[in-house]
PDB file of C-alpha atoms in Angstrom:
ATOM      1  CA  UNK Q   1      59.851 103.708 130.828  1.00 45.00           C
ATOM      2  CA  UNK Q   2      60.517 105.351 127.476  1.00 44.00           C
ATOM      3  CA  UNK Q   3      58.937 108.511 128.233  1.00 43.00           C
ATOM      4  CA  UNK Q   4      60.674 108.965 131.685  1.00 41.00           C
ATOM      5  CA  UNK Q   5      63.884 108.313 129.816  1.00 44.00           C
ATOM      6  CA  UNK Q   6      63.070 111.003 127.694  1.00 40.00           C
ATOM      7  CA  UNK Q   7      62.754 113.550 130.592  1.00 39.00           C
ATOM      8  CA  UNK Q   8      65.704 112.274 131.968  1.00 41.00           C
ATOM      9  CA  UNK Q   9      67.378 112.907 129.091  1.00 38.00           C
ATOM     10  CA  UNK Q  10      65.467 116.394 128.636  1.00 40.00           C
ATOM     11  CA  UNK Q  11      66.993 118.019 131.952  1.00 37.00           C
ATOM     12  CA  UNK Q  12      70.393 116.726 131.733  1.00 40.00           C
ATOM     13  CA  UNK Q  13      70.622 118.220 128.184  1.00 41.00           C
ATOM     14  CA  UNK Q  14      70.895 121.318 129.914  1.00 40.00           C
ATOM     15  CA  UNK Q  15      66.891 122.935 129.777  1.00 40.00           C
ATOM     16  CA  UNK Q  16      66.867 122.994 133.070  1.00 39.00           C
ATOM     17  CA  UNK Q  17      69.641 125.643 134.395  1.00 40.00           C
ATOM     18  CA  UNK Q  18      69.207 125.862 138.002  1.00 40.00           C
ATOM     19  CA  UNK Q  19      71.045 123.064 140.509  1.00 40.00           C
ATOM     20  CA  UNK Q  20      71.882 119.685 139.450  1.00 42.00           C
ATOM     21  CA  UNK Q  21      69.605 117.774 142.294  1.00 41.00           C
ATOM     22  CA  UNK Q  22      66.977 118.717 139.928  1.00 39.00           C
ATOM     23  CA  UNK Q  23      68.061 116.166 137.232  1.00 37.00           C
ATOM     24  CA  UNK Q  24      67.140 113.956 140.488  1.00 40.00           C
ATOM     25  CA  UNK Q  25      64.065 114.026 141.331  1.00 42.00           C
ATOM     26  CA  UNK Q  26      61.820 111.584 141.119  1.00 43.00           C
ATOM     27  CA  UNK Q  27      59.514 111.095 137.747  1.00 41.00           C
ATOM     28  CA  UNK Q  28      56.118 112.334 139.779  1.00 40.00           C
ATOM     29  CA  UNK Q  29      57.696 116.107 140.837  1.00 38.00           C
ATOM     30  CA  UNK Q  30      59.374 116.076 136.979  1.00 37.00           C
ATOM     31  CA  UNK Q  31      57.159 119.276 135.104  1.00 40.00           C
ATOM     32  CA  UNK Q  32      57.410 121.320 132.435  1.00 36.00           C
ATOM     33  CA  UNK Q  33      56.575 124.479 134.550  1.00 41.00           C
ATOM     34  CA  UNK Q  34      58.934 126.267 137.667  1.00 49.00           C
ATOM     35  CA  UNK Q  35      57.888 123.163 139.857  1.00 50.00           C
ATOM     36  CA  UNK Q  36      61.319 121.856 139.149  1.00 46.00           C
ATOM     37  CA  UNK Q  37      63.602 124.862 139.872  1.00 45.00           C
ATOM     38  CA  UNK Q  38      61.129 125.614 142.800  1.00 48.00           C
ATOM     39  CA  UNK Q  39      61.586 122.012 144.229  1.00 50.00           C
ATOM     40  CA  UNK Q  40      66.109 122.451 143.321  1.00 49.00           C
ATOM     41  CA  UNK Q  41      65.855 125.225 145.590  1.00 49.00           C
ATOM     42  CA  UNK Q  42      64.104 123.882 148.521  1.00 51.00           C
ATOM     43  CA  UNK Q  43      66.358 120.923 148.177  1.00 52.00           C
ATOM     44  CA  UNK Q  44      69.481 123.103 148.547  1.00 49.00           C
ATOM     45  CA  UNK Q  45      68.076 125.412 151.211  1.00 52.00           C
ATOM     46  CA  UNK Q  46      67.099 121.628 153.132  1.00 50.00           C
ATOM     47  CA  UNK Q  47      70.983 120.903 152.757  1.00 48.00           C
ATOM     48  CA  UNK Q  48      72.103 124.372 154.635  1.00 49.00           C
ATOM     49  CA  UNK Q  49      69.450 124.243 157.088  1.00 49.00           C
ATOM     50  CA  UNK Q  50      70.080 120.433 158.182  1.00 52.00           C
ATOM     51  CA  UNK Q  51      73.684 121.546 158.505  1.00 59.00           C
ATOM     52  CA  UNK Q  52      75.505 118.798 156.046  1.00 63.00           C
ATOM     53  CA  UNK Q  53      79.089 119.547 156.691  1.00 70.00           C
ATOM     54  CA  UNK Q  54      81.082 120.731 153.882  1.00 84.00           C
ATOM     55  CA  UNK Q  55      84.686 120.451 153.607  1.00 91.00           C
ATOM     56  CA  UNK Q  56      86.594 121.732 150.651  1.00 95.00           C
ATOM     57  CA  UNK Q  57      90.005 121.744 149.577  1.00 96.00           C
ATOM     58  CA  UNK Q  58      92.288 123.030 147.284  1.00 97.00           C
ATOM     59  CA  UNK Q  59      93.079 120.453 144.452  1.00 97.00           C
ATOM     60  CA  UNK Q  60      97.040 120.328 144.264  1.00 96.00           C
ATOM     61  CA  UNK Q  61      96.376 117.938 141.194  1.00 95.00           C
ATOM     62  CA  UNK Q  62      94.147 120.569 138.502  1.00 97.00           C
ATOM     63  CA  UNK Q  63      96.465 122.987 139.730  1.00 96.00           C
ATOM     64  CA  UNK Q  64      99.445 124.560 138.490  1.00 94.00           C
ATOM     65  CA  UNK Q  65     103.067 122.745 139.821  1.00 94.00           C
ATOM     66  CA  UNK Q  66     104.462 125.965 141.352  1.00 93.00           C
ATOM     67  CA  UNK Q  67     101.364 125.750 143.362  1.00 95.00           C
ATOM     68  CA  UNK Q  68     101.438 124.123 147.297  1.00 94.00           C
ATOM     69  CA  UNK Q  69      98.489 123.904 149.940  1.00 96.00           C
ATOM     70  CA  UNK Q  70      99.705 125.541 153.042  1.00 93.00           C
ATOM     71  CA  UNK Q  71      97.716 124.490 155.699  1.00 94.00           C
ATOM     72  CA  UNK Q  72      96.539 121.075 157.305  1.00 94.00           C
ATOM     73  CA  UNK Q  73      92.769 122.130 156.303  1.00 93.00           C
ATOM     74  CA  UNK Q  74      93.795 122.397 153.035  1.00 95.00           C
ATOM     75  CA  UNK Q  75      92.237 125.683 152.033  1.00 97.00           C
ATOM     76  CA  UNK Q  76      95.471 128.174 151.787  1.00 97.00           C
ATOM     77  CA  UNK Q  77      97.526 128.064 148.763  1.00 96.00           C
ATOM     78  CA  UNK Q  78     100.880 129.374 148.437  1.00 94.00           C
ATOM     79  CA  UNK Q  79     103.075 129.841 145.332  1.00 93.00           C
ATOM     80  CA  UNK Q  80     102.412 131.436 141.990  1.00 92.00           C
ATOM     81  CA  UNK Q  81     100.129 130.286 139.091  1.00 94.00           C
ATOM     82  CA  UNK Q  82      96.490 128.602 138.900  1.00 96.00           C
ATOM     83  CA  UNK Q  83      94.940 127.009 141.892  1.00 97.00           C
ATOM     84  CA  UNK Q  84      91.359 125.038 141.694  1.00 98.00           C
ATOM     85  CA  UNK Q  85      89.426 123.804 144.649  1.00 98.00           C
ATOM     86  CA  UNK Q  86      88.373 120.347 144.611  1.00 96.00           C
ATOM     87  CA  UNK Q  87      83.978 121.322 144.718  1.00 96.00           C
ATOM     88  CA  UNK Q  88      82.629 122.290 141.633  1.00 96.00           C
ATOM     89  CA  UNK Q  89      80.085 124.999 141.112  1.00 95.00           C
ATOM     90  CA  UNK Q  90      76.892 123.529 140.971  1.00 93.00           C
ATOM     91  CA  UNK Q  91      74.128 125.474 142.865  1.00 92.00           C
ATOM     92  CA  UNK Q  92      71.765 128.248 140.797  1.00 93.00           C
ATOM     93  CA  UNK Q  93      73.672 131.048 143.189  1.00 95.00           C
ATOM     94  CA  UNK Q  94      76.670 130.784 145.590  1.00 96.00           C
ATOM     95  CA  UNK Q  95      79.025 133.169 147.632  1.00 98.00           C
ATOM     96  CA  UNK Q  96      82.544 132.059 148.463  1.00 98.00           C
ATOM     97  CA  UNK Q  97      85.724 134.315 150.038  1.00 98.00           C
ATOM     98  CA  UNK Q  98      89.763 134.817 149.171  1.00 98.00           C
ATOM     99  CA  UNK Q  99      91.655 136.137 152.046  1.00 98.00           C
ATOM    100  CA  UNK Q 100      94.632 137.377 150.431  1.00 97.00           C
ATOM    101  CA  UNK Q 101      98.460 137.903 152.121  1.00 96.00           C
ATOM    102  CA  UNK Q 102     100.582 139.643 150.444  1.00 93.00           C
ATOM    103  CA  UNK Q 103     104.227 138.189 151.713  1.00 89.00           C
ATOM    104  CA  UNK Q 104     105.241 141.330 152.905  1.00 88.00           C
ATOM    105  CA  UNK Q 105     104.481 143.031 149.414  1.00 89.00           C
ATOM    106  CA  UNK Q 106     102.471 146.361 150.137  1.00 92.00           C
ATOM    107  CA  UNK Q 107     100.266 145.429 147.480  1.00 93.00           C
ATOM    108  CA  UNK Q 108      99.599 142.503 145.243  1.00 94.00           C
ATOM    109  CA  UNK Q 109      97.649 142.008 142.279  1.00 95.00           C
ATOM    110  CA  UNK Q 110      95.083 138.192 141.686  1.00 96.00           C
ATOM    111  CA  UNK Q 111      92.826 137.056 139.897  1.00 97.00           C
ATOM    112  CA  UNK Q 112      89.428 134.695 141.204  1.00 98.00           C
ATOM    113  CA  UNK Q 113      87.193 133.958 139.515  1.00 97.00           C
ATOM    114  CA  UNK Q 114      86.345 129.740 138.141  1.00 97.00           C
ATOM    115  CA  UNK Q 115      87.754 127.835 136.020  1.00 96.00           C
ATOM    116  CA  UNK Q 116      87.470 124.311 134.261  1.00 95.00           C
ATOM    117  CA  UNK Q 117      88.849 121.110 135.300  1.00 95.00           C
ATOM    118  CA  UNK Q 118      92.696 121.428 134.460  1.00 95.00           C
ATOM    119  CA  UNK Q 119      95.249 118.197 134.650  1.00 94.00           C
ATOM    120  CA  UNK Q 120      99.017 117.848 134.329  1.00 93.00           C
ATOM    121  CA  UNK Q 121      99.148 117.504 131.009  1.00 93.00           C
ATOM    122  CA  UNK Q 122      97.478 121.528 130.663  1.00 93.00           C
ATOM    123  CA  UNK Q 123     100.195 122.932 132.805  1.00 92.00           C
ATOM    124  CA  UNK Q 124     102.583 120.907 130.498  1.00 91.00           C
ATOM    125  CA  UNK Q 125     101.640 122.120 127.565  1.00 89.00           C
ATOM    126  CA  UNK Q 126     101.903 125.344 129.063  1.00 85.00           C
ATOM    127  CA  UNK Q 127     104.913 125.772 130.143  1.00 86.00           C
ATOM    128  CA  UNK Q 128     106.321 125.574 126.478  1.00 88.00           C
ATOM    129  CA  UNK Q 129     103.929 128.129 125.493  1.00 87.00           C
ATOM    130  CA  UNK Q 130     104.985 131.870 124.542  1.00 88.00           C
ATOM    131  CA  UNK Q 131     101.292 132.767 125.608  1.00 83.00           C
ATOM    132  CA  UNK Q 132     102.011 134.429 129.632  1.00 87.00           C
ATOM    133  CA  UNK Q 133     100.217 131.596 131.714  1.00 80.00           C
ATOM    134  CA  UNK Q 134      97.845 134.125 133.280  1.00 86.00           C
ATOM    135  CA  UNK Q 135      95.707 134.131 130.104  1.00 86.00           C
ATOM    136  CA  UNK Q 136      96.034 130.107 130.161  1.00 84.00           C
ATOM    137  CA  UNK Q 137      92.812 129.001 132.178  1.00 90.00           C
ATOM    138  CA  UNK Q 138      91.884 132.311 133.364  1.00 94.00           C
ATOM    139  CA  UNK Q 139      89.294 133.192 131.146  1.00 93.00           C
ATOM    140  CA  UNK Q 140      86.378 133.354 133.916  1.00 96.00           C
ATOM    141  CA  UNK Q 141      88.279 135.085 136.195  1.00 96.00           C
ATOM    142  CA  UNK Q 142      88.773 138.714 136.979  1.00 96.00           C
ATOM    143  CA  UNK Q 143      92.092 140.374 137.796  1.00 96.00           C
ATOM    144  CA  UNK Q 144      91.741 141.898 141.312  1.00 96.00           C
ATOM    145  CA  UNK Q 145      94.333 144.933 141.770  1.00 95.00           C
ATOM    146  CA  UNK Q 146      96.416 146.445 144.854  1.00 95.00           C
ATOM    147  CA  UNK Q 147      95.541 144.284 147.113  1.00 96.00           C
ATOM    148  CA  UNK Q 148      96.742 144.932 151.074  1.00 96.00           C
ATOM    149  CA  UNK Q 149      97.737 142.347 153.679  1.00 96.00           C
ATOM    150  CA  UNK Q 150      94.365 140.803 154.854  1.00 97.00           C
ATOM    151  CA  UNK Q 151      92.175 142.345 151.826  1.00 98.00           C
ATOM    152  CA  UNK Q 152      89.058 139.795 151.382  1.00 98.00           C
ATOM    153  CA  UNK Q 153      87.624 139.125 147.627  1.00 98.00           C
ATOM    154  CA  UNK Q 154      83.838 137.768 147.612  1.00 98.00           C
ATOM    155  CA  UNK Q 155      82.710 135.855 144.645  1.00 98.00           C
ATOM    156  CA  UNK Q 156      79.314 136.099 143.776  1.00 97.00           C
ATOM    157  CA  UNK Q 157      77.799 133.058 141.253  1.00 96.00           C
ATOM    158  CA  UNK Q 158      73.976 133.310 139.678  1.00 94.00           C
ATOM    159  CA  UNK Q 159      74.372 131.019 136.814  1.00 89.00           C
ATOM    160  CA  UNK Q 160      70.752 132.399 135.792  1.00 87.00           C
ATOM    161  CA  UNK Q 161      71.347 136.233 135.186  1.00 86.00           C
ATOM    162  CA  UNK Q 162      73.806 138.294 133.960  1.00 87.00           C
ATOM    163  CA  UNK Q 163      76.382 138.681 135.242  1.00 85.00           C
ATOM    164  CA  UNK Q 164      77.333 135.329 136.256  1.00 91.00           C
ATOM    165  CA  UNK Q 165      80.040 136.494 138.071  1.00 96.00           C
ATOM    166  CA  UNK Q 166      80.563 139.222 139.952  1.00 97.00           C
ATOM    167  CA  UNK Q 167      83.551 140.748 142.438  1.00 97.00           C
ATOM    168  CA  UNK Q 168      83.572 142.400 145.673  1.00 98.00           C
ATOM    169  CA  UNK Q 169      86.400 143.196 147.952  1.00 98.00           C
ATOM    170  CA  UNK Q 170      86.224 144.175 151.841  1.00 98.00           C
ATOM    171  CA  UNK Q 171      82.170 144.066 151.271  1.00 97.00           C
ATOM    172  CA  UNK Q 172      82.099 146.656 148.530  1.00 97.00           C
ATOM    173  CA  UNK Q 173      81.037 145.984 144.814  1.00 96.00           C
ATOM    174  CA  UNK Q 174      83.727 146.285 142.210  1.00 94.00           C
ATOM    175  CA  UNK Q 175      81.936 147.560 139.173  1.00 90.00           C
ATOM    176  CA  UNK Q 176      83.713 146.279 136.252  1.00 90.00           C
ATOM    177  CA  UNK Q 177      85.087 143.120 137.986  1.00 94.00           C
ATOM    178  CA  UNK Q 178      82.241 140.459 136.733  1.00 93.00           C
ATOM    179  CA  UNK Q 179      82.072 137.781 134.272  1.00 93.00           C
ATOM    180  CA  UNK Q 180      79.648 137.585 132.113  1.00 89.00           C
ATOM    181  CA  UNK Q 181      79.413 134.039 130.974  1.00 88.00           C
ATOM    182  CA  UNK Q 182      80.481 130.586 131.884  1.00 91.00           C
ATOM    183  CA  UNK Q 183      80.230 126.880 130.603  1.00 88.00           C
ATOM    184  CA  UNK Q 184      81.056 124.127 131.361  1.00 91.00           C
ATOM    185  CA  UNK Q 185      81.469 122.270 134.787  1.00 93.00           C
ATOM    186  CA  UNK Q 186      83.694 125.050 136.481  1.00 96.00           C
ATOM    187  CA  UNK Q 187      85.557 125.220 140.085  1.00 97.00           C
ATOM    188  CA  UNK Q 188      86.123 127.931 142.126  1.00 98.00           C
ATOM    189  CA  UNK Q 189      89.812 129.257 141.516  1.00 98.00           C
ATOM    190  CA  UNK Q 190      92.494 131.975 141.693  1.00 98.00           C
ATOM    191  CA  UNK Q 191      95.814 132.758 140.223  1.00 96.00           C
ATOM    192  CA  UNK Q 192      98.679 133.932 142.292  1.00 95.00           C
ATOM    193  CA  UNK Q 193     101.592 136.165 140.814  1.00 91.00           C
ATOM    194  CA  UNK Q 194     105.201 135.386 141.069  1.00 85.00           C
ATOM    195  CA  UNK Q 195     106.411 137.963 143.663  1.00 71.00           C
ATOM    196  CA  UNK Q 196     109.156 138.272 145.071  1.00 60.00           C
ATOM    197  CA  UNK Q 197     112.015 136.043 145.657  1.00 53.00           C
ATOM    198  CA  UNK Q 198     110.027 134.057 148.315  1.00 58.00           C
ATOM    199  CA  UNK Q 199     106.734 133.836 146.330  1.00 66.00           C
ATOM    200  CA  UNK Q 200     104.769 134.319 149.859  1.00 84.00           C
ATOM    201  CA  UNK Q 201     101.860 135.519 148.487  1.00 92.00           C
ATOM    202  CA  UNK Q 202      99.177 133.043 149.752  1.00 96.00           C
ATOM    203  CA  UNK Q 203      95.154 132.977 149.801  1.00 97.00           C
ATOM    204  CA  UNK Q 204      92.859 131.073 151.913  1.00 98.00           C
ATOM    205  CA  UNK Q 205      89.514 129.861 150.440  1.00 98.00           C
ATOM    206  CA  UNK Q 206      86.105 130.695 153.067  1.00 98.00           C
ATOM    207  CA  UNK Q 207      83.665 128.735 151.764  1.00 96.00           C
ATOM    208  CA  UNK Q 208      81.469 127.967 155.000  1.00 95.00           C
ATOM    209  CA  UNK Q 209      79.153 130.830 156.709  1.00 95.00           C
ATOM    210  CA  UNK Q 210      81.381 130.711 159.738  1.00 95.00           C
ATOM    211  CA  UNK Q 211      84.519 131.124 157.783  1.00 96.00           C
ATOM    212  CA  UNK Q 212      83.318 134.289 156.256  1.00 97.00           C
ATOM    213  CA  UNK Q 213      84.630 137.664 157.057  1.00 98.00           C
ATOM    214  CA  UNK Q 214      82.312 139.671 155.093  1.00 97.00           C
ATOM    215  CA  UNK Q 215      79.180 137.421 153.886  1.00 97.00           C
ATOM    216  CA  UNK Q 216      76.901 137.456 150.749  1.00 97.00           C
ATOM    217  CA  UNK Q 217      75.440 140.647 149.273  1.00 95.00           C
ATOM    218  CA  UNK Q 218      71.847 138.438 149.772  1.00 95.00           C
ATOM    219  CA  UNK Q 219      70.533 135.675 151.567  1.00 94.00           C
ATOM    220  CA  UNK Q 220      70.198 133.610 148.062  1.00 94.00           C
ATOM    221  CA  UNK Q 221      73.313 133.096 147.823  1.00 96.00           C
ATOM    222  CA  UNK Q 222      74.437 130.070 149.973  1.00 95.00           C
ATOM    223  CA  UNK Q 223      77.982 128.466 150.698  1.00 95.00           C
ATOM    224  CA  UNK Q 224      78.839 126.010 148.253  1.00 94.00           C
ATOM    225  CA  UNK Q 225      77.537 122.528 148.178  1.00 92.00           C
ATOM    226  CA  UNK Q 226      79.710 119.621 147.391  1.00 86.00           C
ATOM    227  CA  UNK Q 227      77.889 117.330 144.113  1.00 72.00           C
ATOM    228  CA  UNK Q 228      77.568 114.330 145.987  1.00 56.00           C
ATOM    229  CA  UNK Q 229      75.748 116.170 148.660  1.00 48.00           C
ATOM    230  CA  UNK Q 230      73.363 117.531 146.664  1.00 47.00           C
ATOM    231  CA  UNK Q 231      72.623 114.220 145.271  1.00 46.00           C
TER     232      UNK Q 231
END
């Protein structure tokens, strides 16, 4: 019992840096070789292939005030500031989509990326701050430039190479748009400007292969899983 403690205690101290489910398994599958990350994998692919709905939301409470979910499915956010969906990133590699609408701007300028768990009390604090809030929780995110009416962002996750993160818009790689690193438990997210007297700038979170308008660069990289799923 002592010694399957200790491996218990071994993966979730981080060695292991593929998919949470691994952390799971049971003590017989548990070596200290690729059978683990092999076995995370099949796990995942198991979850897509027996078609485990997923339904994700934004979070109105991690994200910013000034921020309001627009639709009954939950997944458009209107408003300026931080938003943060309510699934965190757990999976080795995952692809999600921003479709952006400008308002009736020509262009518009975001930023996507993830970020960490945020509560009230951060967007308190933050609104006595001199720091401009776009640099408050934004550090994993890139800023996404002149954006038109119906422009799609793809996020690209693979929390095992460099970059972790990396951009594309309408299907085409942004070089320069990537993140390097990331820690912590992180959500997918974006940051809306103030424009406009309206602030009608919205974005609508695709996270399911049927939502997508453009898809993954690869076939490794799946929709995002919800935690308790991959449990």
């Amino acid at each position: 019992l002592e010694s399957l403690s200790y491996l218990a205690i071994y993966f979730t101290m981080g060695q292991c840096c593929c998919s949470p489910c691994k952390r799971l398994l049971p003590s017989s599958m548990i070596e200290f070789s690729g059978t683990a990350a092999a076995e995370a994998i099949m796990n995942e692919e198991s979850l897509l292939e027996n078609n485990i709905p997923q339904v994700h939301s934004i979070n109105p409470e991690m994200s910013a005030p000034s921020i309001r979910v627009a639709n009954d499915l939950g997944n458009e956010v209107k408003g300026y500031g931080l938003a943060l969906t309510d699934v965190s990133v757990e999976q080795e590699s995952c692809y999600w989509e921003w479709r952006v609408r400008t308002g009736g701007n020509p262009t518009v300028t975001v930023m996507v990326g993830v970020s960490n768990r945020r509560n009230s009390k951060f967007y308190e604090i933050l609104a006595s701050s001199s720091v401009p809030p776009e640099q408050h929780g934004t550090k994993f995110m890139c800023t996404a430039s002149d954006l038109k009416d119906g422009d799609v962002i793809g996020i690209v996750v693979q929390q095992s190479e460099l970059p972790m993160i990396q951009l594309y818009v309408n299907g085409e790689i942004e070089d320069g748009l990537q993140v390097t690193r990331f820690r912590g438990t992180v959500y997918p997210s974006i940051y809306l400007p103030q424009k406009g007297s309206n602030n009608d700038v919205s974005a609508t979170f695709l996270y399911r292969e049927e939502q997508y308008v453009h898809g993954p660069p690869g076939p490794q990289f799946h929709p995002l899983i919800a935690e308790r799923s991959l449990m």
